[in-house]
Tab-separated table of C-alpha atoms and ligand atoms in Angstrom:
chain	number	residue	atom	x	y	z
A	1	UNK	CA	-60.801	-36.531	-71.188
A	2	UNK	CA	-63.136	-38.407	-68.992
A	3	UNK	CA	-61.919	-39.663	-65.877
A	4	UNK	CA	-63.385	-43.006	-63.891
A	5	UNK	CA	-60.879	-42.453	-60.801
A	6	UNK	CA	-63.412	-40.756	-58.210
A	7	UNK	CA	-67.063	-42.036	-56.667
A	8	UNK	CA	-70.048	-40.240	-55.711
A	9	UNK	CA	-68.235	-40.048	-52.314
A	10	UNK	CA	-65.178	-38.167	-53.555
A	11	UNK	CA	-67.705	-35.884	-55.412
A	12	UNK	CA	-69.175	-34.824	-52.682
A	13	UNK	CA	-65.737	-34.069	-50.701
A	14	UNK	CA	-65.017	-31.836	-53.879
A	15	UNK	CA	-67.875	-29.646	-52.963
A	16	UNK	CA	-66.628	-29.199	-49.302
A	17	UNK	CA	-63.348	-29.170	-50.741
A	18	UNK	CA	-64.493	-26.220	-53.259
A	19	UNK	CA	-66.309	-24.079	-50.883
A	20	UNK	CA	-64.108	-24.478	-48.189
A	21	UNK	CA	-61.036	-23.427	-50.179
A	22	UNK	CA	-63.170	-20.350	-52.171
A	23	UNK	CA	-64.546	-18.923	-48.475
A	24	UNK	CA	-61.798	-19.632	-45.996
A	25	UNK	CA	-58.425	-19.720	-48.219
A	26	UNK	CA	-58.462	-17.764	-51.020
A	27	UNK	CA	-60.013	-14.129	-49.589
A	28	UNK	CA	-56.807	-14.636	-47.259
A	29	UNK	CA	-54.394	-15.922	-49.508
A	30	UNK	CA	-51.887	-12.744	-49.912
A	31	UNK	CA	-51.928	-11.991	-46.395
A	32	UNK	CA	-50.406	-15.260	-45.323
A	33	UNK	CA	-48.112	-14.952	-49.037
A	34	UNK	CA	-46.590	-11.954	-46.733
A	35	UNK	CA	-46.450	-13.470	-43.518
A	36	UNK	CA	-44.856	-17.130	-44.627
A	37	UNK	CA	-47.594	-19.356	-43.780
A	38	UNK	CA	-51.189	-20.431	-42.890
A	39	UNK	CA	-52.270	-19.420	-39.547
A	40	UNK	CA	-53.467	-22.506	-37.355
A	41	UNK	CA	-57.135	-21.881	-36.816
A	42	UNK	CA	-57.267	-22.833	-40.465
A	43	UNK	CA	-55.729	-25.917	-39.971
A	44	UNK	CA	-58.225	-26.503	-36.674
A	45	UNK	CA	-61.014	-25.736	-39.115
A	46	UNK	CA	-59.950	-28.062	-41.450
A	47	UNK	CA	-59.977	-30.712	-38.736
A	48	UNK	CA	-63.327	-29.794	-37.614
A	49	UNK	CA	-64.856	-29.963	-40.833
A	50	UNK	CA	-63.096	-33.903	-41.101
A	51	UNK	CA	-60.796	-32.641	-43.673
A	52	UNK	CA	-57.269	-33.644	-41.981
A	53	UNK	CA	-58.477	-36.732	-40.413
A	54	UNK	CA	-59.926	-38.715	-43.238
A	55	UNK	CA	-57.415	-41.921	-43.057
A	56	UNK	CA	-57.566	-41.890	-39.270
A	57	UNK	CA	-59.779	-44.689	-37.599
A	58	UNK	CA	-62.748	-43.413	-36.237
A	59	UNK	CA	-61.771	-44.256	-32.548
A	60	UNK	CA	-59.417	-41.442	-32.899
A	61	UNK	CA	-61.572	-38.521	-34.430
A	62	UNK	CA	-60.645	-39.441	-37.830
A	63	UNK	CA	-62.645	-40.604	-40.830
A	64	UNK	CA	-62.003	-43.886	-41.511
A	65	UNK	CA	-61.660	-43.929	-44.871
A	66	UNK	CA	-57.510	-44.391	-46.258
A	67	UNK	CA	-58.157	-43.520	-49.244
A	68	UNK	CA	-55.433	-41.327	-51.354
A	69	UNK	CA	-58.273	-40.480	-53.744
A	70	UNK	CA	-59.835	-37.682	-51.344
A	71	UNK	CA	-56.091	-36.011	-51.444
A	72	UNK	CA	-55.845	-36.297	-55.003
A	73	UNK	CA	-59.404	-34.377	-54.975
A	74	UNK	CA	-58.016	-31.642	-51.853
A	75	UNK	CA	-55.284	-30.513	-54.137
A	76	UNK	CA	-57.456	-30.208	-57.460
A	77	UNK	CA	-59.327	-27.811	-55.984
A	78	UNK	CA	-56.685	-25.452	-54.519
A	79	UNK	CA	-54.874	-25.397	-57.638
A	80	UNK	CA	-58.469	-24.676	-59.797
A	81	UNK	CA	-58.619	-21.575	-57.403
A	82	UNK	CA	-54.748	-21.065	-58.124
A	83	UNK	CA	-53.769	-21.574	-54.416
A	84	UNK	CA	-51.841	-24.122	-52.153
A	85	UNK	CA	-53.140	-25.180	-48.624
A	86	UNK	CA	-49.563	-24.064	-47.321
A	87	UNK	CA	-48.120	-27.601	-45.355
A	88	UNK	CA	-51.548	-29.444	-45.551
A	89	UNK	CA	-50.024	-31.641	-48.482
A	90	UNK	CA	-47.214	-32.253	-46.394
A	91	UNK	CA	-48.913	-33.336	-43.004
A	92	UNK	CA	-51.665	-36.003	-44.860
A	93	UNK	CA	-49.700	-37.240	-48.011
A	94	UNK	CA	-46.347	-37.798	-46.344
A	95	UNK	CA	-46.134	-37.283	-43.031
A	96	UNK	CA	-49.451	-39.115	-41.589
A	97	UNK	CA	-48.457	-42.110	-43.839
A	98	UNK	CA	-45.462	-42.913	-41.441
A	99	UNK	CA	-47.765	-42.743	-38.335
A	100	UNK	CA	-50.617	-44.913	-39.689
A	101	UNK	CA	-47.953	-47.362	-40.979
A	102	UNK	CA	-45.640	-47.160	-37.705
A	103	UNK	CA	-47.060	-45.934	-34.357
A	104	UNK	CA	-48.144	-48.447	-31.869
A	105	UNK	CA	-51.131	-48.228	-30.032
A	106	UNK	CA	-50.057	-45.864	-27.026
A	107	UNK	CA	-48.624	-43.330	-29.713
A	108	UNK	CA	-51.846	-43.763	-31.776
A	109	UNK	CA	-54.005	-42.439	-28.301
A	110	UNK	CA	-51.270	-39.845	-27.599
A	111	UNK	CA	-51.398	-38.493	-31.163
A	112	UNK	CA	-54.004	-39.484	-33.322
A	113	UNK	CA	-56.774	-37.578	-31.925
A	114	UNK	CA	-55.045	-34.420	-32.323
A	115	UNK	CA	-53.710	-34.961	-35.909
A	116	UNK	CA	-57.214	-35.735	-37.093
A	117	UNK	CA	-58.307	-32.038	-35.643
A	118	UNK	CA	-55.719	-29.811	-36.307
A	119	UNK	CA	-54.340	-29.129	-33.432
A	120	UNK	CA	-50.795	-31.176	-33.981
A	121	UNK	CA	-49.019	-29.770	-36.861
A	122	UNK	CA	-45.926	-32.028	-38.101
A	123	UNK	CA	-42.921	-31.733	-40.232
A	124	UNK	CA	-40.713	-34.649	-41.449
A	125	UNK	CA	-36.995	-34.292	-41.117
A	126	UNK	CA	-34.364	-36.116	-43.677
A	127	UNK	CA	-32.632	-33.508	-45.451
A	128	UNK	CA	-29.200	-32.476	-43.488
A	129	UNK	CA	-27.215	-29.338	-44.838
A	130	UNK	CA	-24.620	-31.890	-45.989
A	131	UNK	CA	-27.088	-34.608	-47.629
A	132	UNK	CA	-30.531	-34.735	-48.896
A	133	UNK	CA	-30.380	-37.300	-52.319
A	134	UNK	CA	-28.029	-39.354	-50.483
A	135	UNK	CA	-30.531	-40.156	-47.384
A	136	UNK	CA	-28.283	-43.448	-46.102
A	137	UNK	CA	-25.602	-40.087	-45.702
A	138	UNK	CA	-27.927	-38.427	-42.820
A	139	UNK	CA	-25.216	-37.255	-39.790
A	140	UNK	CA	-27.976	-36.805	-37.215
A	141	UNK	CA	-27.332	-39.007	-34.617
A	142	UNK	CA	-29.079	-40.663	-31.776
A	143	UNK	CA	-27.823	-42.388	-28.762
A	144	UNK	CA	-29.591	-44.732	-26.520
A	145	UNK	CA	-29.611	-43.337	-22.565
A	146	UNK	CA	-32.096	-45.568	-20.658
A	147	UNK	CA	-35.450	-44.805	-21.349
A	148	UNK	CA	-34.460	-41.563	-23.948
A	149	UNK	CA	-32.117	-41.346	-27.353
A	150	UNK	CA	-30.192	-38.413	-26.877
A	151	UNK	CA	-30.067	-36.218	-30.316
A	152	UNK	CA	-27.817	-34.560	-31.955
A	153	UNK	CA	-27.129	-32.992	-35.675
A	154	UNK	CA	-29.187	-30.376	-38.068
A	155	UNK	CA	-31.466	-30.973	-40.834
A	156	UNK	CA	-32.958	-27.826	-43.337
A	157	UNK	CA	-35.105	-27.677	-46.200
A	158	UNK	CA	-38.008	-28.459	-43.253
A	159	UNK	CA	-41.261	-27.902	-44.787
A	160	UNK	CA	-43.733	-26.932	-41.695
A	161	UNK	CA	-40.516	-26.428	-39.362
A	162	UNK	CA	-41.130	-23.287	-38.117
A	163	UNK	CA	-44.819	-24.428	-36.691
A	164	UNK	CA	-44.667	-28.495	-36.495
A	165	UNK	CA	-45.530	-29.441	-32.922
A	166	UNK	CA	-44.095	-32.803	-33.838
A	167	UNK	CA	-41.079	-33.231	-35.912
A	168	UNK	CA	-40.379	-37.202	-37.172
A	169	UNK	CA	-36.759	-36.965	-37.031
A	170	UNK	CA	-34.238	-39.348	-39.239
A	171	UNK	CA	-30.858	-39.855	-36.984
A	172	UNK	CA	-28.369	-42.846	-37.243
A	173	UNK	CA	-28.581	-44.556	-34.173
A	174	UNK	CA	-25.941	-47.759	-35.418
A	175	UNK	CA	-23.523	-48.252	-38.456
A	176	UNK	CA	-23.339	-51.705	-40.293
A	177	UNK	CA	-20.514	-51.480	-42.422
A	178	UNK	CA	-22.084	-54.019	-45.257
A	179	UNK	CA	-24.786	-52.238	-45.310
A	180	UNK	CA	-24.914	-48.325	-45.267
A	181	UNK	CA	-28.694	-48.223	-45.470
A	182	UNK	CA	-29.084	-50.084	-41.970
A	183	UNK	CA	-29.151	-47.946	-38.759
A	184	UNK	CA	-31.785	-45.116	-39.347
A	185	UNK	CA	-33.985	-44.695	-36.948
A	186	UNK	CA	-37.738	-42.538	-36.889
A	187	UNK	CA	-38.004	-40.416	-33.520
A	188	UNK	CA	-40.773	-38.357	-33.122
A	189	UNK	CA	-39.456	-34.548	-31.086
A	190	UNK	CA	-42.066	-32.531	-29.485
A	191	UNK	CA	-42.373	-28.760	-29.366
A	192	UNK	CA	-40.242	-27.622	-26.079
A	193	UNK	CA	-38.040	-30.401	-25.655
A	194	UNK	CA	-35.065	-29.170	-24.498
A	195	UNK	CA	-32.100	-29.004	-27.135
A	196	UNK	CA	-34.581	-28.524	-30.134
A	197	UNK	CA	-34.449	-25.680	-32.112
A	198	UNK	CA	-35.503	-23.794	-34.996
A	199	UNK	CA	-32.768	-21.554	-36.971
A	200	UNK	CA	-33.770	-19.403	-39.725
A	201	UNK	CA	-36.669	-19.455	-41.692
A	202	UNK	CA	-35.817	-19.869	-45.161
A	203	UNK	CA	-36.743	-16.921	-47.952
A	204	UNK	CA	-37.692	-19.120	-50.885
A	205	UNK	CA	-38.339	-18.026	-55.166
A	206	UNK	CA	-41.915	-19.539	-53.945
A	207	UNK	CA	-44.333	-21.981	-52.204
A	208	UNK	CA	-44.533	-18.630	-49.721
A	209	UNK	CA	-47.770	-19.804	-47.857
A	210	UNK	CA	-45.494	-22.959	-46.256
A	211	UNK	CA	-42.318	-21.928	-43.936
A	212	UNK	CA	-39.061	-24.066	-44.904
A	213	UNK	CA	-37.057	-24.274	-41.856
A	214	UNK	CA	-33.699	-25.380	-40.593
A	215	UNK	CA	-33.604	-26.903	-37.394
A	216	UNK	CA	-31.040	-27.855	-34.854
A	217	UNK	CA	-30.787	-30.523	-32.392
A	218	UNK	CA	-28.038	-30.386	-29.280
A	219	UNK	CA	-28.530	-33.043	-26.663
A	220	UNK	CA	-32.323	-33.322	-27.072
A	221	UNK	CA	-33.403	-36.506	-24.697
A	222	UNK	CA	-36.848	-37.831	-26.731
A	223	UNK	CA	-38.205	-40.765	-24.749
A	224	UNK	CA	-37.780	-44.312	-26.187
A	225	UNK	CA	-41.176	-44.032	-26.399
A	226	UNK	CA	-41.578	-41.562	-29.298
A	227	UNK	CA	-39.630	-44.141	-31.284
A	228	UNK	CA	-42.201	-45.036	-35.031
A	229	UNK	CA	-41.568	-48.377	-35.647
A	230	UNK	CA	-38.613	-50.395	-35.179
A	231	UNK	CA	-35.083	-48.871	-34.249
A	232	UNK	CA	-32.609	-49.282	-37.027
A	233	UNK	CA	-34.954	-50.101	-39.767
A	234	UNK	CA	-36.060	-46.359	-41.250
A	235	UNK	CA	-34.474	-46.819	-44.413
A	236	UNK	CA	-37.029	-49.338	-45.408
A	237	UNK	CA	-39.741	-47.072	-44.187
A	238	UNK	CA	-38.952	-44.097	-46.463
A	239	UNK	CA	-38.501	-46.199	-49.139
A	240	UNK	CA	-41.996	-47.518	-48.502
A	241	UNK	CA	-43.730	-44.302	-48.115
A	242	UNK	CA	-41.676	-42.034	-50.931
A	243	UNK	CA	-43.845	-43.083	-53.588
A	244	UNK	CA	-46.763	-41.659	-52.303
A	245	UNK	CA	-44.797	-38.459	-51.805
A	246	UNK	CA	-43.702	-38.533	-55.127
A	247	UNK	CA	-47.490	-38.817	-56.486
A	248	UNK	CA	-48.564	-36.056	-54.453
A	249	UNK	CA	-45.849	-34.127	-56.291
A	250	UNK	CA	-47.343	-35.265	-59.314
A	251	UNK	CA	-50.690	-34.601	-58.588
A	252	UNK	CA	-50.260	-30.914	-57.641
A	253	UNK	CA	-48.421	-30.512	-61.094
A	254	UNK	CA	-50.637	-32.037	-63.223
A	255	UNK	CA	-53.478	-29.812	-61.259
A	256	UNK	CA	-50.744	-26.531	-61.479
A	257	UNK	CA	-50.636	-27.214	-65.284
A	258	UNK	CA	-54.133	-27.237	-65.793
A	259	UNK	CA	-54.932	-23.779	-64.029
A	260	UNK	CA	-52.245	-22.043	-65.665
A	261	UNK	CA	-53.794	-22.811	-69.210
A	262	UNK	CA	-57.408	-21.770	-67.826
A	263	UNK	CA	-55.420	-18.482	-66.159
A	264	UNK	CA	-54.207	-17.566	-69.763
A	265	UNK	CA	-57.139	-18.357	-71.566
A	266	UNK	CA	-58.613	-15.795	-69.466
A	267	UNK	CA	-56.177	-13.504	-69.781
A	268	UNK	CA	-55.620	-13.858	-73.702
A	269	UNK	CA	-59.201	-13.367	-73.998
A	270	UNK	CA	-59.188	-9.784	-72.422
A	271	UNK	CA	-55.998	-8.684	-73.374
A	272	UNK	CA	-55.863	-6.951	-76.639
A	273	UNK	CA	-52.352	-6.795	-78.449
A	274	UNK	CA	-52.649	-4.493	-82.224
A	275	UNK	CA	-56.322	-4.255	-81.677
A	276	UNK	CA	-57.477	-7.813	-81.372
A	277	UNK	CA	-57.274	-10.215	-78.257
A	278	UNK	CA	-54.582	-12.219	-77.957
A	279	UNK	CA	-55.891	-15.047	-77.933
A	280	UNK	CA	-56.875	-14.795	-81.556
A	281	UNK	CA	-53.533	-15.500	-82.603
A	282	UNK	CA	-52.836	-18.725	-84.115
A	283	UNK	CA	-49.522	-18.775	-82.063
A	284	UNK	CA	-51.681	-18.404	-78.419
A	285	UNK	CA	-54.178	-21.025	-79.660
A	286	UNK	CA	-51.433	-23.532	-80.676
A	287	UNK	CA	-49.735	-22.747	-78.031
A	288	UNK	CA	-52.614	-23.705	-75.547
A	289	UNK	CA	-53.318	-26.658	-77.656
A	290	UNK	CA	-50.115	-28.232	-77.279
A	291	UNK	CA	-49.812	-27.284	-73.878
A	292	UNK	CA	-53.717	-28.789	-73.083
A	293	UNK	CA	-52.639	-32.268	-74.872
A	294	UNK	CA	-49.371	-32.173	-72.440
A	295	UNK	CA	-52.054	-32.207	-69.612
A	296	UNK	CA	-54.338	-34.597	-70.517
A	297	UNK	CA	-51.120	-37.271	-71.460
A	298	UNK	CA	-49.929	-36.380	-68.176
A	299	UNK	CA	-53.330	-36.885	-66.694
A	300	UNK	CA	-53.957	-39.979	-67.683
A	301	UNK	CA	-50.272	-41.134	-66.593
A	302	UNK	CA	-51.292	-40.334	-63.200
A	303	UNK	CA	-54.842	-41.544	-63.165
A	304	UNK	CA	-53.296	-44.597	-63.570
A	305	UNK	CA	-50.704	-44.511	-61.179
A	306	UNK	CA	-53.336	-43.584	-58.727
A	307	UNK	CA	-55.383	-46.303	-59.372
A	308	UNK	CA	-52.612	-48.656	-58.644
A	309	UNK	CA	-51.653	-46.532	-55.784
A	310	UNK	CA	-54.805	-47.447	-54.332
A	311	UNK	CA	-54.769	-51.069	-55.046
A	312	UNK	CA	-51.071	-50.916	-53.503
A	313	UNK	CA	-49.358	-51.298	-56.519
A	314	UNK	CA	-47.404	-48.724	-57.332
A	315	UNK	CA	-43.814	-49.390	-57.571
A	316	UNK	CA	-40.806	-47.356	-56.643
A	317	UNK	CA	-39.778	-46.771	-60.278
A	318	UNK	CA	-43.605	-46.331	-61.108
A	319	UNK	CA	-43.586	-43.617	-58.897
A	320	UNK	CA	-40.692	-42.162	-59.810
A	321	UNK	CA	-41.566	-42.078	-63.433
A	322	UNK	CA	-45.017	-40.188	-63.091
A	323	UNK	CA	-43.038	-37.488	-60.751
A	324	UNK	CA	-40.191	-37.053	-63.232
A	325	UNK	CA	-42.998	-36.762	-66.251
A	326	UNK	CA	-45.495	-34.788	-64.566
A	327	UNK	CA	-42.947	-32.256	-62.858
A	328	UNK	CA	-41.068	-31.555	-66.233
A	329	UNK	CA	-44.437	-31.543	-68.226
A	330	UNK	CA	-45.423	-28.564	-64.954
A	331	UNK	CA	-42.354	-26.831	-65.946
A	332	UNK	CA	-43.002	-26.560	-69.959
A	333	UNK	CA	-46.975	-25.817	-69.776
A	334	UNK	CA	-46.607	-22.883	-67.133
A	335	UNK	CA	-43.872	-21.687	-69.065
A	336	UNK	CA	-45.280	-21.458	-71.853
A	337	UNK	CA	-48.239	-20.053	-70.425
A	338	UNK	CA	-46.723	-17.177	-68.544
A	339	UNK	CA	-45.218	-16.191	-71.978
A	340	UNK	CA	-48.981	-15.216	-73.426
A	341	UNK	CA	-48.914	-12.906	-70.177
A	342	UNK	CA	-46.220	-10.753	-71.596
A	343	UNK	CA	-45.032	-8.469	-69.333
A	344	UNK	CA	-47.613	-8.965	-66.841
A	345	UNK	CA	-46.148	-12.505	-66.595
A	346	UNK	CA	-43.627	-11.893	-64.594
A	347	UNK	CA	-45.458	-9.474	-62.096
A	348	UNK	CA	-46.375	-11.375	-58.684
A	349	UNK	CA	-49.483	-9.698	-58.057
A	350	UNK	CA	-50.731	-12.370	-61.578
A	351	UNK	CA	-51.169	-16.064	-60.130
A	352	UNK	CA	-49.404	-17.123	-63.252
A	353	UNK	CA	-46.128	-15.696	-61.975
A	354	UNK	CA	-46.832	-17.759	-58.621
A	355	UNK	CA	-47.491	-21.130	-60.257
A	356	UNK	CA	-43.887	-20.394	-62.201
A	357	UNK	CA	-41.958	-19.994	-58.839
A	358	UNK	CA	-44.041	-22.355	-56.819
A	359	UNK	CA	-43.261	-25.015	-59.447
A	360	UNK	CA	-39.997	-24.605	-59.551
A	361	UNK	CA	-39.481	-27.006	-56.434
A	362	UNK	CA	-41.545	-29.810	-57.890
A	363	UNK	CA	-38.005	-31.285	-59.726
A	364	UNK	CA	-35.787	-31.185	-56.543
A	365	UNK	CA	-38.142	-31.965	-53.559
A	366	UNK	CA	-38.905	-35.544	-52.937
A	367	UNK	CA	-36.519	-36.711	-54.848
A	368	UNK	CA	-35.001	-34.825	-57.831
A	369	UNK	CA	-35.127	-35.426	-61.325
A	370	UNK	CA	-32.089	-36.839	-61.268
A	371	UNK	CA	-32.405	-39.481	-58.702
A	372	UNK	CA	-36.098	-40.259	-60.325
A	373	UNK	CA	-34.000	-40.819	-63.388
A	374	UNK	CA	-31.689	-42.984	-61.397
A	375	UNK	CA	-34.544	-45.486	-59.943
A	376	UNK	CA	-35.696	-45.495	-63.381
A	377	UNK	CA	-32.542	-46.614	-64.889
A	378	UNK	CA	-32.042	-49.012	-61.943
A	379	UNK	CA	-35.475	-50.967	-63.117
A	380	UNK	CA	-34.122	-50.954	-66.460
A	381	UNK	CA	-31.277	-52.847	-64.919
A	382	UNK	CA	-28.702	-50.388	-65.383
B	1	FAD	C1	-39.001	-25.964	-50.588
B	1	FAD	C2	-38.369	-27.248	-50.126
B	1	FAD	C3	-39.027	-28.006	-49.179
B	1	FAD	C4	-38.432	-29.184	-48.702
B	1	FAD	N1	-39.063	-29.896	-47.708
B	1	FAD	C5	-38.388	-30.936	-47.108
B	1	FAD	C6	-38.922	-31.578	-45.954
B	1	FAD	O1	-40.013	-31.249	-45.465
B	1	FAD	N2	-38.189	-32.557	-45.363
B	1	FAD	C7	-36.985	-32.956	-45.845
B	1	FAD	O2	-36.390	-33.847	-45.268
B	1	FAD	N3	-36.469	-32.374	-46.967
B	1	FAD	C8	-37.125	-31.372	-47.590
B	1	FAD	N4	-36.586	-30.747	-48.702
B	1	FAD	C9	-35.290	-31.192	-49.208
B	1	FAD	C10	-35.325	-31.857	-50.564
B	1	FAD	O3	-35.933	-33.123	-50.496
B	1	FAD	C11	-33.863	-31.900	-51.069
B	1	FAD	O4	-33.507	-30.564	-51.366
B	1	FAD	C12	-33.708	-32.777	-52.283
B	1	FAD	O5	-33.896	-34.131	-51.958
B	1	FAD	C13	-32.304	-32.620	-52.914
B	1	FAD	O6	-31.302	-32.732	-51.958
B	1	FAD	P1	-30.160	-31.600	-51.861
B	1	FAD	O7	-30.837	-30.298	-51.817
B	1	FAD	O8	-29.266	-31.957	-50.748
B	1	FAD	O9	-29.396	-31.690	-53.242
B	1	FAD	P2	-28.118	-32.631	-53.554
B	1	FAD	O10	-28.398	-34.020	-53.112
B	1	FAD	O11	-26.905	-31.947	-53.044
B	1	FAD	O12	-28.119	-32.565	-55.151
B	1	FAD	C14	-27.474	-31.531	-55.901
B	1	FAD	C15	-27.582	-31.896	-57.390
B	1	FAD	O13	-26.923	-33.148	-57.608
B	1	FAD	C16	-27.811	-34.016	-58.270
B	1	FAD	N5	-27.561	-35.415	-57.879
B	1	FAD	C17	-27.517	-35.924	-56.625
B	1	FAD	N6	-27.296	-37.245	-56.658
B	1	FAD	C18	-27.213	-37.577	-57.975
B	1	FAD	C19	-26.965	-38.804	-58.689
B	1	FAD	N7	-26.823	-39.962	-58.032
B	1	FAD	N8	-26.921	-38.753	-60.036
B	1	FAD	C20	-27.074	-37.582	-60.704
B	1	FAD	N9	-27.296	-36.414	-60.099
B	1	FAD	C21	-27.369	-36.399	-58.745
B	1	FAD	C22	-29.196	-33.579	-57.836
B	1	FAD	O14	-30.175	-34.041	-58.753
B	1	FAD	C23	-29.035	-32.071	-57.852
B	1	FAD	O15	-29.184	-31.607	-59.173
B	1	FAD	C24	-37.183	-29.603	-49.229
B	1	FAD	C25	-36.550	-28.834	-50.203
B	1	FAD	C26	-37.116	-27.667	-50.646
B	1	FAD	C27	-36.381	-26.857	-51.664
């Protein structure tokens, strides 16, 4: 179905988008599969090329331009060439939000320039091994010494862990006891502070181009001055930004969806099955038909919640109800899809088998289905 969401502008940031992603990611692609991530000259050339940096002012080295549209467009064309750009979704859809929102001017000269060329990598840390839907649980404390907050606790489930040079860190730095959600605090730990450091690197079903990482923190003194925004008041902050992290879910499902039906078109067309292509069954065609129409409903779902995401509309339960469709809609169509493979299906070395595992996640991270269902039923006033 047509879309109106994207300008001549975005257009043209498809084409570097395309090209960049068919001559510098995809040739590469199983290598970093085996070796758990995306090395970080590709992240430099991404910067160089203005690709990281687009929402940054242009004092910094960024673009100027905060518009979600050009991510929308970045992960379309990774997932038409059946790839990921490893933590790249991370760092600009919900990591850079909380430092355009919340750093000051001395943290915007100290950081900015480098996050708009690649040569800061981030990670953002909620989930503890004994929380992660219940984020006014977090254990992770920090204490005020003087000029530092003094660290302590564990967090896992880090997307980016394993390379971030700067790790936005959720601790509890007060407890109100009317009010559970008061207290958290954003601090920003740097690469070689002492007391920070990374565990194990988590094997995961998929998503194997991004490392998932648990890290520890034991008496790590981060300067008051690495403190985003206001001390006590984080809660409010990630329920400001988790909407947009739950659209960029969306978005790289919807876009999943959609290459897994061209991948087995392909596939049906070659493969032959009692002497005639596969896909001249009536079952592959209806199957691709039904799963095509799930698309283009969820499509148009998210279209919309885009357009209101740039206007600054979208609500909370908005949010929540695009990433619960579009996630579950993921789940069905690549099923399905992976089924005309057969056999080969369930073989890694077919890109179909990848989009299964990598989707898997879509319905836990950022919020699982269940606690989009929750918000949901909390707007219904339930
Ligand atoms: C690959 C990957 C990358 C991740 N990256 C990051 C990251 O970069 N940073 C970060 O902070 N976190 C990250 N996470 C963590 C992720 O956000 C959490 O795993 C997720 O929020 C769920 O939390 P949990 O795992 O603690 O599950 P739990 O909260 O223990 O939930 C267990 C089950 O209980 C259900 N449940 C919980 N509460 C309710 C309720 N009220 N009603 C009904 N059912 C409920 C859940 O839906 C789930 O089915 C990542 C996770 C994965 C797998």
């Amino acid at each position: 179905m047509r879309r109106d969401l994207f300008t001549e502008d975005h257009e043209s940031f498809r084409e570097l988008a395309h090209d960049f992603v068919e001559k510098e990611v995809v040739p590469h692609y199983p290598e970093w599969e085996k070796g758990g991530r995306m090395p970080r000259e590709v992240f430099e050339k991404m910067g160089s090329l203005g690709m990281l940096g687009m929402a940054i002012p242009e004092e910094y080295g960024g673009g100027g331009m905060p518009d979600y549209r050009y991510n929308v467009v970045l992960q379309e064309e990774s997932a038409k060439a059946l790839v990921t750009l490893s933590t790249v979704r991370t760092q600009l859809e919900v990591i850079l939000p909380y430092f355009l929102h919340y750093a000051n001017a001395e943290q915007r000269t100290r950081w900015f320039p480098g996050l708009a060329s690649g040569a800061l990598l981030t990670a953002v840390a909620m989930t503890e091994p004994g929380t992660g839907s219940d984020l006014a649980g977090m254990r992770t404390t920090a204490v005020r010494d003087g000029d530092h907050w003094i660290v302590n606790g564990a967090k896992t489930f880090i997307t980016g862990g394993m390379q971030a040079d700067l790790v936005i860190v959720v601790a509890r730095t007060s407890t109100d006891p009317d009010n559970r959600r008061k207290g958290l605090t954003l601090l920003v730990v740097e690469d070689g502070m002492p007391g920070f450091t990374r565990g194990r690197e988590l094997e995961k079903m998929g998503c194997k181009v991004q490392d998932t990482a648990e890290l520890s923190f034991v008496d790590v003194r981060v300067p008051a001055a690495n403190v985003l925004g206001e001390v006590d008041e984080a809660f409010g902050y990630l329920g400001h930004n988790l909407p947009q992290e739950r659209l960029t879910v969306a978005v790289g499902s919807v876009a999943q969806a959609r290459s897994a039906i061209g991948a087995a078109i392909e596939y049906t067309q070659s493969r032959k099955a009692f002497g005639t292509p596969v896909a001249s069954f009536q079952n592959t065609k209806f199957e691709l038909a039904a799963c095509s129409t799930e698309v283009e409903a969820a499509q148009a779902m998210l279209d919309r919640a885009v357009t209101l995401h740039v206007d600054g509309e979208l609500s909370a339960p908005d949010a929540a109800r695009v990433k619960l469709f579009c996630t579950e809609m993921q789940a069905r169509v690549i099923d399905r899809c992976l089924q005309l493979f057969g056999g080969y299906g369930y073989m890694m070395e077919y890109p179909i088998a990848r989009l299964y595992t990598d989707a898997r996640v879509a319905r836990i991270y950022a919020g699982t289905s269940e606690v989009m269902k929750v918000i949901i039923a909390k707007s219904l006033g339930l």
